[in-house]
Amino acid sequence: MLGVTGLAAAKCGSRILPSSNRYLSSTTTRSQYSGQSGRFEPLRPPSPSSLGAPKPARSFQRTQKWLRRLLILSAIFGPIYLIDDYVYAAGIRRSLKTFGLGLLVAADYKLNFRPNPILPITIGTTSGDRPQEDGEGIPELHRRNAERLFNLLRQNGGLYLKIGQAIAMQSAVLPPEFQRMFARMFDDAPQDEWEAVEKVIRDDFGGRSVEEVFGVSFAGVEGKGVMERTARASASVAQVHWARLPDGREVAVKIQKPEIEKQIGWDLWAFKVVTKVYTLWFDLPLYSLVPFITERLRLETDFENEAKNSELMRRLVNEEPALRGRVYVPPVYHELSSRRVLTTEWIEGIRLWDKDAMTSPWLGGYGNGSAGVHGQQLDPPDMSEIRRELRENPNSQSLKPDRTGWKGRRGKGGLGLSTKDVMTTMVDLFSCQIFKWGVVHCDPHPGNIFIRRLPNGKPEVVLIDHGLYVYMSEKFRREYGQFWKALMTFDNKKISEVTSEWGIKAADLFASATLMRPYEGGGQDGYHKKMMRELEGMTPSERSYEMQKRMKQGIRDVLADEDKWPKELIFIGRNMRIVQGNNQYMGSPVNRVKMMGEWASRSLFEDRDLPWRQRLSNMWSHALFKAVLALTDVAFYFFKIRQWLGRGGGMEDEVEARMRDMAKEYGVELQHDLFEG
C-alpha cells in the first residue's frame, strides 16, 4: 500500500517538475521502483548502464557547408555587384537581363512561330493562362514578345530607349503588335537630379562649378546670369536646361546623363551578342549591320561630334540659295561645350507636332515675326524681377520669360502658317541633304524640328539635335540619285543595275520600301496575285505564318550580299520614313515623291565633280524628267480635290493605303500614328 502511494506521489511530483527535468525525473522514477526490491528508494541516482550508450553532439555539417558556400559567393559576387553599381551603373546586370530575355524570346519564336504553336511561353507577360483563340497564334506570339522587349527597354533606359525608338520607326519590317507597343517609346524620359547634372559639368570642365563655367548665380547676384535647375526637356541620353548668360545670350545647355558613359560599353556589347545569336539561330543576315549601327549610336553620345555635325549643317544651309533664309541651324558655343555638354542658342518656337498653333491666325502684329528669327537676339527679360525671385526662393524653377504674346489675350492665336509651306521647306531640306550634299540628319522626328514665323509670313524651319548623321560617299550619293530618278521613270534596267551593284536581289521589294509605296514598274502584279491565290483556303493563323515566312525571305533577298550592301541605307530609309510620316500628319500638303525625284535629277547635273559633257547631258535629261513628273501632279491634285470634298484622304493617305495592302502580303501592317498624342 505504501509502495503504491509512493509511486502515485512520485508520478504527481513528476508532473509538476520543470520541462527541462522531465526526462531525468521519469528515468529516476523507473529506477527507484524497479521491481528488484519492490521498495521505494528516494534520491538514488540512476546507474550508468540504465542511461544507454552516449551519443555524439550534432555538428550541423550540411548547414556549415552551405554557409561556407554562401560566404565564398558573397566574397566573389559582392565586389562585382558593387563595381557594377558604381563603375558601370548596373551595366553588367542590364546585360545579363538582356541575354536572359533575348534567349526567352528566341525560344518562344523557335517553338511557336508556326500555324499551330507547340507550347506558348507566357513568362514575363500579361497573357497568363488565357485560352488561345483560333487565328490568334502568331499575332499573340508577336504581342507577348513585344511586351517583353518593351518592358526590358523601358526598364534599362539610356541607349536601350534609343534602340526602342529605332524599332518604333521601322514599321516597314515589323508586325503591328510591335508598332502599337513601341509607339510609347517617344514619351519623355525621366530627368536626373541636379546634383548628378552638376557633377558632369565639374568633371568635363576641370572641376569648375556651374556658376564658374556659365557665369550664373542661383542666389540672384547682380551682374551674373541665371540658369534653371529643372530641365525643360529630357530624352534617353541627355536633358536640356535654359540659361541666360551675363552677356544677355539665352542658351540651351544639353547635358548628358552621367550613367550613359558608364553603360554604353556594356549596352552595345549586349546588343552585338544578342544580334549575333539571332543571326545564327534564325538564319537572318542581320549581324553585318551591327558594327555600323553601334558606331552611329556611340557617336550620338559624343557631343563634340554633334557640334561638328551642327556647324557643318549650318554652313551648308547658309551656302545653299534654295534654303538660305528658310532653314535655320542654331550656332554652337564651343567655349561652353565639351564631350558631354553642348551649349547652343536657345530657340523660341513651336514643335512640328503642334499643328493647331502652327496654323491658327497670327495675332503678333503686322510685319512682325516670331522671337529670334534669323538668329536675332531675344528681347531681354526683367532681370531685376528674376533676381528678386531667386533671392526669395533660391529653388525657383520658372525663370525663363514667356514669349507667347502672338497667341493673343485669349491664347487662341497661332503662327498663321500654311502646312504646304512648312512641308515644302522640310522636304527641300532633307532632299538636299540626301541628293546634293550627302550629309544626312537621320533623326528628323517632330521633336527635333521647331517652326517660327518670318516677318513676311513664311515659315522658318529650325533643325536641332545633330547627333545621328550619316555621310554618303560621292559614288553612293550619285548612285542613289540615279536610283530615285529611275524609280520615277520606271527605268527597270537602271534599277537592276544599281541594286545589283549594292548586292540586292529583290529589286522590286527594295524599290517599294524606298518609295514608301508599291513600285508599279517591275511587272510584279502577276506575282502578287499568284501569291494571294496560294493563300486562299488557309486558316488565319496559317496565312499569317506563310506571309511572314515570305517577309523573312524578302529580308534575305534585300540583304543578299552583306559586303556590298550600303549600310547608310539603314539611316537614310529612317530619315525618309519620318519625313513621309510628317507629311501625312500634316494632311499630305505636298507631293513628296515628286519633289524628291526633282532633287535627285537636279543633283546629277549640278554635280561639279562630273565632266561638263556629262553635266550637259544630265541637264537635258532633267528638263525631260520634269515634264514627265508634271503628270504626277494630275494624280496629286485629284486626291487633293477629293480630300477637300471630304471624299477621302490626300495623296500620302492613298499611297499609305496601297502600301498597307502590299505589306499585308508579307505579313506586315504599317502604323503611322507614332507622333500623335
XYZ file of C-alpha atoms in Angstrom:
677
model
C 0.000 0.000 0.000
C 2.846 2.299 0.891
C 4.641 1.487 -2.384
C 1.568 2.333 -4.418
C 1.129 5.582 -2.519
C 4.785 6.465 -3.046
C 4.533 5.685 -6.762
C 1.495 7.926 -7.005
C 3.320 10.670 -5.177
C 6.312 10.226 -7.487
C 4.073 10.468 -10.569
C 2.393 13.573 -9.179
C 5.799 15.023 -8.460
C 6.944 14.321 -11.979
C 4.007 16.256 -13.431
C 4.967 19.473 -11.673
C 8.669 19.293 -12.452
C 10.017 21.805 -14.950
C 10.146 20.547 -18.553
C 13.959 20.549 -18.557
C 13.965 17.943 -15.775
C 11.183 15.672 -17.053
C 13.490 13.182 -18.715
C 15.650 12.843 -15.579
C 12.510 12.580 -13.405
C 10.955 9.785 -15.434
C 14.231 7.862 -15.555
C 14.736 8.246 -11.833
C 11.178 7.099 -11.138
C 11.675 3.935 -13.210
C 14.947 3.119 -11.455
C 13.534 3.861 -7.997
C 10.720 1.372 -8.486
C 12.451 -1.319 -10.454
C 10.784 -4.402 -9.150
C 14.085 -5.850 -7.978
C 13.450 -4.893 -4.343
C 9.843 -3.734 -4.665
C 10.675 -0.834 -2.320
C 10.708 2.922 -2.883
C 14.263 4.323 -2.612
C 14.260 8.134 -2.779
C 17.215 10.304 -4.112
C 19.087 7.379 -5.603
C 20.876 8.336 -8.881
C 20.399 6.072 -11.956
C 23.114 3.625 -12.811
C 25.264 4.390 -15.900
C 24.109 1.211 -17.606
C 20.483 2.355 -17.430
C 21.256 5.525 -19.409
C 22.274 3.765 -22.607
C 25.251 4.403 -24.886
C 26.411 8.050 -25.260
C 25.509 9.921 -28.484
C 27.907 12.308 -30.259
C 26.959 16.025 -30.359
C 25.300 17.292 -33.568
C 27.821 19.092 -35.794
C 25.417 20.601 -38.431
C 27.906 19.832 -41.222
C 25.416 20.457 -44.083
C 24.483 23.864 -42.710
C 28.136 24.778 -42.269
C 28.880 23.672 -45.820
C 26.141 25.929 -47.282
C 27.213 28.814 -45.064
C 30.768 28.470 -46.372
C 29.485 28.420 -49.949
C 27.352 31.491 -49.267
C 30.335 33.339 -47.817
C 32.525 32.397 -50.794
C 29.859 33.511 -53.298
C 29.328 36.747 -51.385
C 33.067 37.368 -51.365
C 33.184 36.830 -55.144
C 29.969 38.460 -56.322
C 29.667 41.171 -53.667
C 32.577 43.213 -55.040
C 31.372 42.518 -58.586
C 27.934 43.881 -57.670
C 29.455 46.991 -56.089
C 31.779 47.560 -59.047
C 28.872 47.090 -61.447
C 26.753 49.527 -59.468
C 29.298 52.309 -59.018
C 31.603 51.896 -62.025
C 29.261 50.636 -64.754
C 25.904 51.995 -63.449
C 24.404 48.463 -63.396
C 25.637 47.785 -66.941
C 26.517 44.142 -66.199
C 23.136 43.408 -64.620
C 21.369 45.130 -67.532
C 23.330 42.984 -69.977
C 22.527 39.757 -68.135
C 18.868 40.719 -68.076
C 19.066 41.380 -71.828
C 20.673 37.995 -72.517
C 18.090 36.167 -70.437
C 15.129 37.835 -72.080
C 16.725 37.526 -75.523
C 17.019 33.766 -75.089
C 13.429 33.557 -73.809
C 12.092 35.464 -76.840
C 14.210 33.379 -79.221
C 12.957 30.143 -77.662
C 9.352 31.352 -77.867
C 9.693 32.111 -81.592
C 11.612 28.909 -82.286
C 8.885 26.817 -80.682
C 5.770 28.742 -81.650
C 6.350 30.528 -84.952
C 4.161 28.048 -86.817
C 0.456 27.723 -87.671
C -0.191 25.615 -84.565
C 2.048 26.696 -81.657
C 3.627 23.893 -79.633
C 3.983 25.463 -76.192
C 3.131 29.164 -75.747
C 5.622 30.679 -73.262
C 3.854 33.365 -71.218
C 6.597 34.070 -68.656
C 7.003 37.807 -68.125
C 3.795 38.822 -69.930
C 0.206 39.663 -69.085
C -1.101 36.784 -71.220
C -1.336 34.463 -68.230
C -3.276 31.279 -68.820
C -5.843 32.884 -71.092
C -7.012 30.268 -73.637
C -5.781 30.917 -77.146
C -8.490 31.533 -79.708
C -8.386 30.299 -83.270
C -6.355 32.512 -85.577
C -4.530 34.484 -82.890
C -1.497 32.178 -82.529
C 1.130 34.248 -84.356
C -0.360 37.687 -83.521
C -0.403 36.649 -79.856
C 3.203 35.434 -80.204
C 4.203 38.875 -81.513
C 2.162 40.686 -78.854
C 3.666 38.948 -75.839
C 7.234 39.284 -77.130
C 6.680 42.939 -77.997
C 5.514 43.401 -74.408
C 8.631 41.659 -73.070
C 11.005 43.730 -75.176
C 9.175 46.986 -74.450
C 9.361 46.389 -70.702
C 13.059 45.497 -70.924
C 13.965 48.592 -72.933
C 11.963 50.944 -70.696
C 13.444 49.452 -67.514
C 17.024 49.557 -68.796
C 16.646 53.104 -70.161
C 19.563 55.010 -71.699
C 20.670 53.660 -75.062
C 18.028 50.960 -74.806
C 15.404 53.691 -75.245
C 17.217 54.825 -78.401
C 17.077 51.289 -79.746
C 13.381 51.119 -78.859
C 12.688 54.348 -80.749
C 14.555 52.966 -83.754
C 12.386 49.839 -83.592
C 9.261 52.008 -83.384
C 10.212 53.819 -86.591
C 10.804 50.657 -88.650
C 7.185 49.733 -89.297
C 8.135 48.600 -92.805
C 9.616 45.379 -91.412
C 7.783 44.797 -88.124
C 4.445 43.240 -87.151
C 1.739 45.665 -85.943
C 1.894 44.311 -82.402
C 5.409 45.728 -82.065
C 4.334 49.084 -83.513
C 1.431 49.520 -81.096
C 3.600 48.653 -78.117
C 6.692 50.636 -79.140
C 4.820 53.833 -80.073
C 5.087 54.736 -76.361
C 8.878 54.892 -76.681
C 8.595 58.568 -77.651
C 7.348 59.626 -74.220
C 9.719 61.912 -72.299
C 12.325 60.052 -70.278
C 12.700 60.877 -66.559
C 15.293 63.569 -65.821
C 18.252 63.178 -63.476
C 18.656 65.127 -60.245
C 20.543 68.431 -60.390
C 23.428 67.071 -58.273
C 24.169 64.423 -60.925
C 23.980 67.015 -63.704
C 26.304 69.360 -61.814
C 28.873 66.571 -61.400
C 29.014 66.048 -65.191
C 29.817 69.747 -65.679
C 32.501 69.677 -62.976
C 34.116 66.557 -64.467
C 34.143 67.958 -68.012
C 35.350 71.470 -67.116
C 38.277 70.681 -64.850
C 36.433 70.813 -61.538
C 34.855 74.232 -62.129
C 31.319 74.716 -60.826
C 28.256 75.538 -62.924
C 28.432 79.123 -61.656
C 32.054 79.461 -62.791
C 31.574 77.847 -66.215
C 28.439 79.756 -67.249
C 28.797 82.882 -65.125
C 25.422 82.352 -63.457
C 24.164 82.722 -59.918
C 21.461 80.743 -58.144
C 21.155 83.418 -55.467
C 20.300 86.417 -57.669
C 23.712 88.106 -57.546
C 23.902 91.324 -59.602
C 25.906 91.116 -62.837
C 25.538 87.337 -63.099
C 23.396 85.246 -65.397
C 20.709 82.782 -64.321
C 20.019 79.120 -65.002
C 17.139 76.746 -64.325
C 17.953 73.621 -62.338
C 14.919 71.755 -63.684
C 15.294 70.504 -67.262
C 12.993 71.900 -69.954
C 13.230 68.610 -71.856
C 14.572 65.149 -71.053
C 15.373 62.379 -73.526
C 17.035 58.985 -73.313
C 20.625 60.246 -73.430
C 20.530 63.874 -72.234
C 18.415 66.655 -70.762
C 18.229 70.344 -71.671
C 18.351 73.319 -69.278
C 17.619 77.002 -70.034
C 20.150 79.646 -69.054
C 20.775 83.360 -69.641
C 24.446 84.304 -69.718
C 25.844 87.555 -68.260
C 26.237 88.983 -71.814
C 22.498 88.556 -72.494
C 22.594 85.424 -74.661
C 19.923 82.837 -73.883
C 21.254 79.315 -74.347
C 20.143 75.702 -74.302
C 22.544 73.615 -72.206
C 22.311 69.961 -73.234
C 23.875 67.750 -70.545
C 24.459 64.040 -70.958
C 23.094 61.846 -68.185
C 26.046 60.576 -66.119
C 25.100 56.902 -66.318
C 25.320 56.855 -70.136
C 29.125 56.950 -70.233
C 29.311 54.061 -67.767
C 26.693 51.939 -69.522
C 27.418 52.442 -73.205
C 30.172 49.827 -73.483
C 28.101 47.078 -71.886
C 24.906 48.110 -73.697
C 26.487 47.994 -77.149
C 28.253 44.721 -76.344
C 24.952 43.151 -75.255
C 23.318 44.428 -78.472
C 26.070 42.804 -80.553
C 25.868 39.452 -78.769
C 22.071 39.218 -78.925
C 22.064 40.145 -82.634
C 24.751 37.535 -83.323
C 22.692 34.849 -81.586
C 19.575 35.802 -83.557
C 21.533 35.872 -86.821
C 22.724 32.293 -86.283
C 19.509 30.959 -84.775
C 17.051 32.410 -87.311
C 19.331 32.485 -90.362
C 18.851 36.218 -90.993
C 21.765 38.367 -92.259
C 21.498 40.970 -89.510
C 24.851 40.929 -87.739
C 26.683 42.554 -90.645
C 24.687 45.740 -89.927
C 25.619 45.841 -86.242
C 29.106 47.454 -86.427
C 27.753 50.399 -88.436
C 24.730 50.840 -86.137
C 26.785 50.674 -82.935
C 29.284 53.166 -84.343
C 26.462 55.639 -85.053
C 24.989 55.126 -81.563
C 28.352 55.684 -79.934
C 28.908 58.866 -81.956
C 25.468 60.088 -80.898
C 26.687 60.213 -77.287
C 29.752 62.293 -78.251
C 28.627 65.935 -78.130
C 31.853 67.140 -79.748
C 30.836 65.083 -82.777
C 27.334 66.566 -82.603
C 28.825 70.060 -82.523
C 30.853 69.252 -85.652
C 27.738 67.959 -87.454
C 25.760 71.030 -86.401
C 28.385 73.508 -87.596
C 28.718 71.705 -90.946
C 24.941 71.682 -91.500
C 24.732 75.361 -90.541
C 27.400 76.215 -93.153
C 25.787 74.077 -95.880
C 22.369 75.649 -95.299
C 23.759 79.187 -95.376
C 25.583 78.463 -98.649
C 22.554 76.895 -100.383
C 20.441 79.538 -102.208
C 17.358 77.302 -102.178
C 17.397 77.056 -98.373
C 19.066 80.235 -97.123
C 16.571 82.243 -95.062
C 14.107 79.327 -94.916
C 16.084 76.951 -92.665
C 17.988 77.824 -89.502
C 20.557 75.796 -87.529
C 21.404 77.256 -84.087
C 25.090 78.112 -83.533
C 27.181 76.122 -81.058
C 29.069 77.964 -78.304
C 32.265 75.911 -78.193
C 33.735 77.666 -75.153
C 30.770 76.348 -73.129
C 30.712 72.861 -74.663
C 32.566 69.587 -74.078
C 32.249 65.896 -74.844
C 29.173 65.605 -72.581
C 27.908 69.206 -72.522
C 26.618 71.046 -75.592
C 25.604 74.703 -75.409
C 23.691 76.265 -78.302
C 21.400 79.201 -78.953
C 18.018 78.915 -77.222
C 15.169 78.541 -79.742
C 11.738 80.083 -79.198
C 9.281 78.319 -81.478
C 6.657 75.619 -81.688
C 7.231 71.920 -82.299
C 6.209 70.405 -85.592
C 3.525 68.285 -83.930
C 1.606 71.377 -82.705
C -0.434 71.771 -85.893
C -3.094 73.999 -84.289
C -0.532 76.536 -83.045
C 1.123 76.471 -86.454
C -1.995 77.234 -88.499
C -4.127 79.402 -86.165
C -4.367 83.144 -87.053
C -1.334 85.315 -86.316
C -2.015 87.872 -83.572
C 1.524 89.151 -83.177
C 1.152 92.276 -85.279
C 1.531 93.055 -88.985
C 5.065 92.747 -90.330
C 6.337 91.025 -87.182
C 7.812 87.579 -86.890
C 8.487 85.062 -84.129
C 11.022 85.882 -81.455
C 14.571 85.091 -82.521
C 14.043 84.558 -86.283
C 17.247 84.637 -88.343
C 19.223 84.441 -85.103
C 18.159 87.839 -83.755
C 18.801 88.280 -80.043
C 15.733 87.697 -77.897
C 14.138 90.595 -76.057
C 15.719 90.821 -72.576
C 13.583 89.685 -69.645
C 13.127 91.697 -66.458
C 16.332 90.572 -64.738
C 15.631 92.555 -61.570
C 12.386 90.611 -61.120
C 14.169 87.305 -61.807
C 16.902 88.119 -59.261
C 14.305 89.129 -56.678
C 12.541 85.801 -57.254
C 15.835 83.932 -56.732
C 16.610 85.792 -53.503
C 13.198 84.966 -52.080
C 13.088 81.433 -53.472
C 16.522 80.037 -54.451
C 14.870 76.832 -55.706
C 12.572 78.634 -58.157
C 12.457 76.767 -61.458
C 10.362 79.081 -63.658
C 12.844 81.734 -64.666
C 12.540 81.738 -68.463
C 10.258 84.555 -69.685
C 7.081 83.690 -71.545
C 7.155 84.841 -75.172
C 3.757 83.748 -76.444
C 2.219 87.179 -76.958
C 1.403 86.135 -80.531
C -1.321 83.909 -79.081
C -3.369 86.936 -78.041
C -5.104 87.652 -74.767
C -7.352 84.614 -75.100
C -4.492 82.314 -76.084
C -6.142 81.213 -79.319
C -3.682 82.704 -81.773
C -1.025 80.886 -83.757
C 1.739 81.442 -86.295
C -0.725 81.706 -89.188
C 1.383 79.468 -91.439
C 0.473 77.181 -94.312
C 1.232 73.491 -93.820
C 2.182 73.372 -97.510
C 4.901 75.997 -96.997
C 6.197 74.175 -93.926
C 6.374 70.774 -95.632
C 7.841 72.247 -98.831
C 10.737 73.663 -96.831
C 11.172 70.411 -94.926
C 11.184 68.143 -97.994
C 13.576 70.532 -99.760
C 15.923 70.442 -96.774
C 16.155 66.674 -96.437
C 16.196 66.056 -100.192
C 19.126 68.454 -100.478
C 20.907 66.609 -97.678
C 20.470 63.241 -99.392
C 20.928 64.034 -103.078
C 23.197 67.114 -103.149
C 25.348 67.193 -100.016
C 25.428 63.542 -98.936
C 25.258 64.735 -95.302
C 22.051 63.405 -93.762
C 20.360 64.214 -90.436
C 18.842 60.829 -89.564
C 16.547 61.775 -86.675
C 14.122 64.428 -88.061
C 11.176 63.471 -85.857
C 8.803 66.308 -84.825
C 10.568 66.856 -81.507
C 13.748 67.882 -83.330
C 12.087 70.473 -85.585
C 10.913 73.923 -84.482
C 8.744 76.205 -86.605
C 8.921 80.026 -86.460
C 7.197 82.755 -88.443
C 9.257 85.128 -90.584
C 8.200 88.795 -90.904
C 6.974 88.063 -94.469
C 4.519 85.449 -93.174
C 6.534 82.442 -94.383
C 7.840 79.657 -92.131
C 11.356 79.229 -90.843
C 12.285 75.599 -90.083
C 14.780 75.205 -87.221
C 16.698 71.918 -87.105
C 18.200 70.755 -83.783
C 19.754 67.562 -82.318
C 22.527 66.764 -84.808
C 23.939 63.663 -83.108
C 22.801 60.996 -85.586
C 24.266 61.678 -89.042
C 25.471 59.599 -91.976
C 27.972 60.765 -94.569
C 27.465 59.338 -98.061
C 30.415 58.737 -100.377
C 30.300 60.620 -103.695
C 29.872 57.343 -105.575
C 26.991 56.171 -103.404
C 25.307 59.618 -103.467
C 25.286 59.625 -107.306
C 24.034 56.032 -107.452
C 21.242 56.858 -105.038
C 20.209 59.840 -107.179
C 20.217 57.642 -110.302
C 18.168 55.025 -108.451
C 15.497 57.546 -107.433
C 15.302 59.012 -110.921
C 14.942 55.508 -112.375
C 12.109 54.772 -109.932
C 10.180 57.791 -111.178
C 10.559 56.839 -114.866
C 10.178 53.037 -114.435
C 13.705 52.532 -115.778
C 13.935 48.910 -114.666
C 17.289 48.406 -116.366
C 18.913 51.162 -114.311
C 17.151 49.949 -111.150
C 18.523 46.429 -111.668
C 21.965 47.819 -112.439
C 22.126 49.916 -109.252
C 20.595 47.309 -106.938
C 22.951 44.678 -108.335
C 25.854 46.987 -107.533
C 24.511 47.147 -103.961
C 24.132 43.360 -103.661
C 20.296 43.400 -103.602
C 18.286 40.609 -105.251
C 14.702 41.735 -104.545
C 14.834 44.965 -106.582
C 11.051 45.466 -106.695
C 10.673 44.977 -102.930
C 13.518 47.392 -102.231
C 12.047 49.908 -104.689
C 8.711 49.800 -102.872
C 10.410 50.262 -99.493
C 12.340 53.260 -100.875
C 9.296 54.995 -102.374
C 7.109 54.141 -99.367
C 4.541 52.945 -101.879
C 4.160 49.899 -104.166
C 6.551 50.095 -107.100
C 4.483 49.522 -110.235
C 7.185 49.360 -112.877
C 8.546 45.917 -112.180
C 5.796 43.848 -113.719
C 5.059 42.152 -110.404
C 1.246 42.287 -110.463
C 1.036 38.704 -111.597
C 3.353 37.593 -108.834
C 1.296 39.292 -106.123
C -1.995 37.899 -107.458
C -0.477 34.424 -107.696
C 0.775 34.666 -104.128
C -2.643 35.714 -102.835
C -4.283 32.822 -104.675
C -1.877 30.440 -102.945
C -3.041 31.763 -99.574
C -6.726 31.125 -100.270
C -8.324 28.434 -98.151
C -5.809 28.758 -95.310
C -6.808 29.467 -91.728
C -5.916 32.962 -90.399
C -3.022 31.506 -88.415
C -1.693 29.571 -91.409
C -1.998 32.654 -93.634
C -0.163 34.848 -91.105
C 2.605 32.261 -90.792
C 3.021 31.892 -94.564
C 3.052 35.663 -95.214
C 5.693 36.309 -92.590
C 7.806 33.478 -93.922
C 7.802 35.376 -97.218
C 8.766 38.549 -95.423
C 11.709 36.743 -93.850
C 12.821 35.615 -97.286
C 12.375 39.168 -98.568
C 14.825 40.435 -95.921
C 17.334 37.816 -97.045
C 16.931 38.935 -100.658
C 17.362 42.619 -99.842
C 20.494 41.860 -97.786
C 21.741 39.205 -100.211
C 25.353 40.415 -100.411
C 26.227 41.816 -96.996
C 29.640 43.109 -98.092
C 28.270 45.183 -100.987
C 25.106 46.407 -99.246
C 25.466 50.142 -98.356
C 24.976 50.402 -94.597
C 23.976 54.067 -94.959
C 20.632 52.887 -96.373
C 19.529 51.927 -92.838
C 19.505 55.516 -91.635
C 18.602 57.169 -94.947
C 15.490 54.994 -95.000
C 14.766 56.095 -91.438
C 15.040 59.751 -92.496
C 12.632 59.350 -95.417
C 10.216 57.299 -93.359
C 9.965 60.053 -90.729
C 9.574 62.791 -93.362
C 6.817 60.795 -95.045
C 5.065 60.397 -91.676
C 5.385 64.149 -91.038
C 3.834 64.949 -94.429
C 0.959 62.576 -93.821
C 0.391 64.014 -90.336
C 0.100 67.476 -91.916
C -2.575 66.233 -94.321
C -0.322 65.482 -97.347
C 0.007 69.143 -98.435
C 2.917 68.442 -100.844
C 3.798 65.847 -103.464
C 6.786 64.493 -101.555
C 7.758 61.799 -104.069
C 7.822 64.264 -106.963
C 9.869 66.797 -105.011
C 12.445 64.187 -104.040
C 12.607 62.963 -107.638
C 13.334 66.518 -108.832
C 16.133 66.925 -106.316
C 17.592 63.544 -107.341
C 17.615 64.541 -111.019
C 18.858 68.083 -110.391
C 21.755 66.878 -108.246
C 23.086 64.886 -111.210
C 23.628 67.946 -113.445
C 24.646 70.305 -110.612
C 27.417 67.930 -109.525
C 30.610 69.890 -110.205
C 32.772 66.777 -109.972
C 31.259 65.389 -113.207
C 32.686 66.253 -116.657
C 30.934 69.130 -118.469
C 29.660 66.828 -121.207
C 28.070 64.552 -118.621
C 26.551 67.536 -116.793
C 25.028 68.943 -120.021
C 23.562 65.524 -120.837
C 22.122 65.323 -117.336
C 20.688 68.845 -117.678
C 18.777 67.923 -120.852
C 17.648 64.708 -119.196
C 16.476 66.741 -116.186
C 14.315 69.006 -118.409
C 12.612 65.951 -119.915
C 12.317 64.404 -116.488
C 10.463 67.459 -115.117
C 7.987 67.251 -117.988
C 7.307 63.609 -117.141
C 6.967 64.414 -113.437
C 4.322 67.028 -114.216
C 1.998 64.116 -114.899
C 2.260 63.067 -111.261
C 0.676 66.397 -110.324
C -2.511 65.257 -112.025
C -2.812 62.409 -109.532
C -1.736 64.653 -106.644
C -4.414 67.289 -107.295
C -7.024 64.620 -107.952
C -6.506 63.309 -104.413
C -6.287 66.860 -103.047
C -9.685 67.777 -104.552
C -11.150 64.553 -103.230
C -9.760 65.429 -99.801
C -11.280 68.933 -99.923
C -14.659 67.433 -100.815
C -14.448 65.068 -97.858
C -14.462 62.000 -100.108
C -11.123 60.579 -98.958
C -7.584 61.358 -97.862
C -4.713 63.076 -99.600
C -2.076 61.539 -101.821
C 0.052 60.304 -98.899
C -3.054 58.630 -97.465
C -3.724 56.877 -100.779
C -0.077 55.853 -101.060
C -0.278 54.618 -97.486
C -3.394 52.541 -98.167
C -1.800 50.890 -101.192
C 1.429 50.300 -99.279
C -0.551 48.678 -96.487
C -2.152 46.279 -98.973
C 1.214 45.272 -100.377
C 2.762 44.991 -96.924
C -0.022 42.687 -95.739
C 1.039 40.222 -98.424
C 4.245 39.914 -96.396
C 2.520 39.799 -93.029
C 3.349 43.406 -92.114
C 0.893 46.079 -91.011
C 2.089 49.669 -91.308
C 1.400 52.088 -88.456
C 1.658 55.892 -88.751
C 0.213 57.301 -85.550
C 3.594 57.295 -83.808
C 3.739 61.055 -83.264
C 0.126 61.679 -82.385
C -0.915 62.486 -78.857
